XYZ file of N, CA, C and O in Angstrom:
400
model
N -28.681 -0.340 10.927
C -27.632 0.568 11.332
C -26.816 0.002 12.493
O -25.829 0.536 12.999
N -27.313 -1.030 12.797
C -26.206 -1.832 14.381
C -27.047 -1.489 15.589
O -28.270 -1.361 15.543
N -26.551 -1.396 16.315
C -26.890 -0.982 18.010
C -25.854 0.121 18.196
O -24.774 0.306 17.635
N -26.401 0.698 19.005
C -25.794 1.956 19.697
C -24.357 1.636 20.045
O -23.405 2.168 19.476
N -24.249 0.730 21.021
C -23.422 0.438 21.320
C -22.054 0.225 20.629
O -21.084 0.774 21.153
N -21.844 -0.616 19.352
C -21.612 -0.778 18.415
C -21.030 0.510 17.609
O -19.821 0.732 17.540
N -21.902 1.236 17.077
C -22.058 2.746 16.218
C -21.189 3.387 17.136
O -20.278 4.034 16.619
N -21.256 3.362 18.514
C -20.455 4.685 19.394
C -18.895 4.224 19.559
O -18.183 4.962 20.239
N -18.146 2.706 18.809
C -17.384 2.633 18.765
C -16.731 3.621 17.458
O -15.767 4.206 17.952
N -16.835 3.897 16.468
C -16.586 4.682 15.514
C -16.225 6.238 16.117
O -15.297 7.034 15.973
N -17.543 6.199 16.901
C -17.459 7.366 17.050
C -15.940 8.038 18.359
O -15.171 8.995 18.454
N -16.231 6.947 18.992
C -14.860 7.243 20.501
C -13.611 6.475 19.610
O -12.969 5.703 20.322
N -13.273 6.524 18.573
C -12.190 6.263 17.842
C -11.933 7.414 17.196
O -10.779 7.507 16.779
N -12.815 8.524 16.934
C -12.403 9.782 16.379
C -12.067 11.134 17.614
O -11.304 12.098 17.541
N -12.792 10.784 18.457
C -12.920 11.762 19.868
C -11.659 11.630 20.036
O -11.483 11.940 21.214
N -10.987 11.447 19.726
C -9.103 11.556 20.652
C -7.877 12.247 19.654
O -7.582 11.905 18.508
N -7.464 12.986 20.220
C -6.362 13.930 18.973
C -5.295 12.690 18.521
O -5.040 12.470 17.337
N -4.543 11.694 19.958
C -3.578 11.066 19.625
C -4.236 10.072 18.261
O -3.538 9.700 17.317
N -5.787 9.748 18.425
C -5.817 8.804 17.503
C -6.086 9.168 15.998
O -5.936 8.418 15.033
N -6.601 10.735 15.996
C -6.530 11.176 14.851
C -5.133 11.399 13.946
O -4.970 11.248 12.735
N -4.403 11.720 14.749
C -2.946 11.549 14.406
C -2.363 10.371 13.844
O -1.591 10.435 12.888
N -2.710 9.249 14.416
C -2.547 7.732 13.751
C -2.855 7.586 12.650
O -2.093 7.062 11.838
N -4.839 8.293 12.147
C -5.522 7.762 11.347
C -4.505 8.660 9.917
O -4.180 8.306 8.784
N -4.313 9.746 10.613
C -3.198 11.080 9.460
C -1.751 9.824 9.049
O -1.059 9.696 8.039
N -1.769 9.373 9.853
C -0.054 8.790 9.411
C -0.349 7.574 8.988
O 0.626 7.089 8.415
N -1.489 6.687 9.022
C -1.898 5.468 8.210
C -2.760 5.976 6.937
O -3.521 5.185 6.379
N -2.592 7.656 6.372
C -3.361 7.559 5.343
C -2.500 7.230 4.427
O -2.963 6.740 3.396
N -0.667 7.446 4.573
C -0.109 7.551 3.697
C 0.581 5.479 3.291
O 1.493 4.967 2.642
N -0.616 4.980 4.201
C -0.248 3.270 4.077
C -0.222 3.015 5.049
O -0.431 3.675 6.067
N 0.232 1.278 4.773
C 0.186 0.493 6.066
C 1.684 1.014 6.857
O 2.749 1.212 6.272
N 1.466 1.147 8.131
C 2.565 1.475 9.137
C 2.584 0.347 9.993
O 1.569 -0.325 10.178
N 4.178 -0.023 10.773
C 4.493 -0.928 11.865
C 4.273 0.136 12.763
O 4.500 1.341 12.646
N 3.598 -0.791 14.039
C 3.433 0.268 14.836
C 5.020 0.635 15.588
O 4.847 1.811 15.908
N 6.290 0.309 15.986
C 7.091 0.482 15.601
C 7.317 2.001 14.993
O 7.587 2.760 15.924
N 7.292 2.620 13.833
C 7.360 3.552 13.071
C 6.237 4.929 13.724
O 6.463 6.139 13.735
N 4.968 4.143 14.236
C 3.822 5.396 15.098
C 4.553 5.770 15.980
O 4.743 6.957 16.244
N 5.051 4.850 16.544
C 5.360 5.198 18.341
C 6.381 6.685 18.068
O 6.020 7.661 18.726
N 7.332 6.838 17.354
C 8.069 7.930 17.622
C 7.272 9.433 17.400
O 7.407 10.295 18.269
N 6.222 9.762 15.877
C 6.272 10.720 15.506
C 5.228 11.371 16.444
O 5.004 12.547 16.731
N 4.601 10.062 16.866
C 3.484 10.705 18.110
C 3.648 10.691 19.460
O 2.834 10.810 20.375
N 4.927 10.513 19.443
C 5.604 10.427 21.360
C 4.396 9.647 22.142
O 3.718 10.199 23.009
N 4.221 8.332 21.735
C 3.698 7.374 22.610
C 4.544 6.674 23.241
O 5.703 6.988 22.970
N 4.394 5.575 24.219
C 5.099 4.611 24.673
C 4.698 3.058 23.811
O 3.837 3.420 23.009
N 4.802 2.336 23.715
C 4.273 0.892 23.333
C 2.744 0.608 23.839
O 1.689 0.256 23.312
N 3.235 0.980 25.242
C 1.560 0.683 25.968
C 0.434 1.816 25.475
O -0.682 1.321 25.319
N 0.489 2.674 25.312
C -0.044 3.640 24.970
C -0.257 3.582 23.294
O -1.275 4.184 22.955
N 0.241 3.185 22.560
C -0.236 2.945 21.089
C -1.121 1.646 21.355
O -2.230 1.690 20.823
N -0.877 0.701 21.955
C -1.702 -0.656 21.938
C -2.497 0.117 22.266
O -2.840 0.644 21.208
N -3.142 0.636 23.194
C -4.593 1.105 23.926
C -5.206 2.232 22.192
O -6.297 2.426 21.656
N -4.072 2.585 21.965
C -4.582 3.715 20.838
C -5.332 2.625 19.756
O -6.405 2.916 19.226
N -4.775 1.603 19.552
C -4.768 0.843 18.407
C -5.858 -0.010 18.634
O -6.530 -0.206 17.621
N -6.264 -0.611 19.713
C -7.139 -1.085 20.044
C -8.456 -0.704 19.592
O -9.181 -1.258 18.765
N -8.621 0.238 20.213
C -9.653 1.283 20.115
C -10.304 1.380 18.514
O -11.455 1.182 18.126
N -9.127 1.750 17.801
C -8.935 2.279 16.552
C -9.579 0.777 15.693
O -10.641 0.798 15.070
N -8.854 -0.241 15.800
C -9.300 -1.629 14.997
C -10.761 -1.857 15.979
O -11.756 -2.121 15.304
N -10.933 -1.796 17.195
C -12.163 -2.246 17.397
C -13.301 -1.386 16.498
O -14.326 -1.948 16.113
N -13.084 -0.278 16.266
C -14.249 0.980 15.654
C -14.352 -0.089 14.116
O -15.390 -0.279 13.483
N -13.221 -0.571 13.840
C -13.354 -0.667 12.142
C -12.873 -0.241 11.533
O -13.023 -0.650 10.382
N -12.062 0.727 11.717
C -11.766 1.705 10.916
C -10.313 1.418 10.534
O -9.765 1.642 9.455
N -9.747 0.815 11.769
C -8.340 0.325 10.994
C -7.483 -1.212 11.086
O -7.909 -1.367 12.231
N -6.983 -1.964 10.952
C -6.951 -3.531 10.772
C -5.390 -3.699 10.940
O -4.522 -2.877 10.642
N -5.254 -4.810 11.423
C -3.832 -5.083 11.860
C -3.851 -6.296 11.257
O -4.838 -6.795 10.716
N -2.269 -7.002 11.384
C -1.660 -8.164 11.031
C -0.225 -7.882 11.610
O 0.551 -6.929 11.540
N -0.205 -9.074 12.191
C 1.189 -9.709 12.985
C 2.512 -10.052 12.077
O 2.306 -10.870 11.181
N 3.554 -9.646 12.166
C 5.358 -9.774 11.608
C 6.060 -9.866 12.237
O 6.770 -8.901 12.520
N 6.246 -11.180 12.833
C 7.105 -11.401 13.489
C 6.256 -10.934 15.036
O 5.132 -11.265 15.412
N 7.159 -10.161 15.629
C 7.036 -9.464 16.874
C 6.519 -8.290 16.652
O 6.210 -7.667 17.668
N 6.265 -7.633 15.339
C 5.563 -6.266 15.055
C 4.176 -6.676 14.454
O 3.890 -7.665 13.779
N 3.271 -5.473 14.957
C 1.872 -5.304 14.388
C 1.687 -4.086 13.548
O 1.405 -2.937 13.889
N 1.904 -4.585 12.404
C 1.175 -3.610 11.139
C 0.129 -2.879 10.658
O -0.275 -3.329 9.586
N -0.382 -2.047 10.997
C -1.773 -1.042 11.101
C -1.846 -0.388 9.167
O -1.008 -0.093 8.315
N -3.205 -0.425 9.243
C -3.332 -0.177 7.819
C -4.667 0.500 8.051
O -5.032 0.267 9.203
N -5.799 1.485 7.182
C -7.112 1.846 6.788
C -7.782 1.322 6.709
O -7.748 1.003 5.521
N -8.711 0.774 7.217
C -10.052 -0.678 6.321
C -10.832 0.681 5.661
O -11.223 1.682 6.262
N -10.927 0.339 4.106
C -11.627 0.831 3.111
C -13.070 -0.196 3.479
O -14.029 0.250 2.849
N -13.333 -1.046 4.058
C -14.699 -1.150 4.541
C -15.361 -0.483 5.998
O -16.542 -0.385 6.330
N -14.058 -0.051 6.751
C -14.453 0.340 7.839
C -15.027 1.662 7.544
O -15.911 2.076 8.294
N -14.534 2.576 6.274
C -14.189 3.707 6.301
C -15.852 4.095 5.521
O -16.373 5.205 5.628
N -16.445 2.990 4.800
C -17.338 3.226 3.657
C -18.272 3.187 5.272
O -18.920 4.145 5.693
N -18.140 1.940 5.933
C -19.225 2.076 7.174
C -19.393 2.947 8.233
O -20.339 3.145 8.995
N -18.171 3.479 8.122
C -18.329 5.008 8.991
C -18.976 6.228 8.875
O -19.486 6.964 9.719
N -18.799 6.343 7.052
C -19.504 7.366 6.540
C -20.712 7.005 6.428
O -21.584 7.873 6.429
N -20.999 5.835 6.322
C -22.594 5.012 5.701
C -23.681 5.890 7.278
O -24.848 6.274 7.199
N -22.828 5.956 8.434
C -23.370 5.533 9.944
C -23.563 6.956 9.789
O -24.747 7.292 9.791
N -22.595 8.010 9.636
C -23.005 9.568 9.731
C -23.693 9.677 8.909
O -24.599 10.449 9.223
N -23.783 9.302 7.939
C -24.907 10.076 6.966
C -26.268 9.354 7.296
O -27.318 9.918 6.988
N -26.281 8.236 7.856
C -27.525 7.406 8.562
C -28.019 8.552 9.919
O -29.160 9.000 10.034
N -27.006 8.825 10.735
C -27.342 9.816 11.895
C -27.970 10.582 11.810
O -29.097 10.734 12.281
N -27.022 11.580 10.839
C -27.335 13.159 10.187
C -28.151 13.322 9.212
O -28.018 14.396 8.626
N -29.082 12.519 8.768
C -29.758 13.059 7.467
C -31.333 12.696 7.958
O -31.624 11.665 8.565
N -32.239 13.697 7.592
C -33.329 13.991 8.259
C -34.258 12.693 7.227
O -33.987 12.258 6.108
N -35.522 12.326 8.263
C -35.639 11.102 7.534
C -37.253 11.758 6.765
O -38.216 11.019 6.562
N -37.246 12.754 6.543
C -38.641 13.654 5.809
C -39.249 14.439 6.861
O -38.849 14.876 7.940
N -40.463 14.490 6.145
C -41.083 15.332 6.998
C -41.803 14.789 7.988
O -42.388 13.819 7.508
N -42.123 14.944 9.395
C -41.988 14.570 10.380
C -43.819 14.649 10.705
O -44.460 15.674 10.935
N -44.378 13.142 10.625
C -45.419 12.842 11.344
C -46.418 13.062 12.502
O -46.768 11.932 12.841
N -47.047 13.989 13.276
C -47.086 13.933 14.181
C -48.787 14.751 14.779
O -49.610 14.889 13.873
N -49.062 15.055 15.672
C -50.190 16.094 16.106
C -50.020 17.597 15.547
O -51.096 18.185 15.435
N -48.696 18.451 15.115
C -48.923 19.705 15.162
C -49.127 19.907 14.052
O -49.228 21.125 13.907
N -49.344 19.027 12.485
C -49.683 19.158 11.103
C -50.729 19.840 11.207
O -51.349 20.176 10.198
């Protein structure tokens, strides 16, 4: 399942409204970031920090054009995100212990 450390990037990539908003406007494809900055009233500096965040978790992947960076979904980030909650959240049986 990774290290903690690791796993809690996924997770502080969803904790933020501005970045859920990103992940809403890259469902409909790849976006220049360029095109984010207006509908979410960021500045430049403020989407890089968003975006950062966002590609470090996995969850979303860039490539360079020119002077613009292109943000897109990783369909592997997205299978390993869900892989990690349902690894978290799902009880692993019945539980071993002294009070049987």
């Amino acid at each position: 399942m990774g290290s903690h450390q690791e796993n809690a990037k996924v997770f502080k990539a969803l904790c933020d409204p501005k970045r859920l908003a990103i992940l809403e406007q890259l469902r409909s494809g790849e976006k220049c970031a360029c095109v984010l900055q207006g509908p979410l009233d960021l500045t430049q500096s403020g989407l890089s920090y968003h975006m950062k965040i966002l590609c470090d978790s996995g969850l979303v992947v860039s490539r360079q054009e020119g002077k613009w960076t292109h943000y897109r979904l990783s369909p592997s980030g997205q299978e390993a995100a869900v892989k990690l909650l349902l690894a978290l959240t799902t009880p692993e049986g019945e539980q071993k212990g002294c009070c049987k």
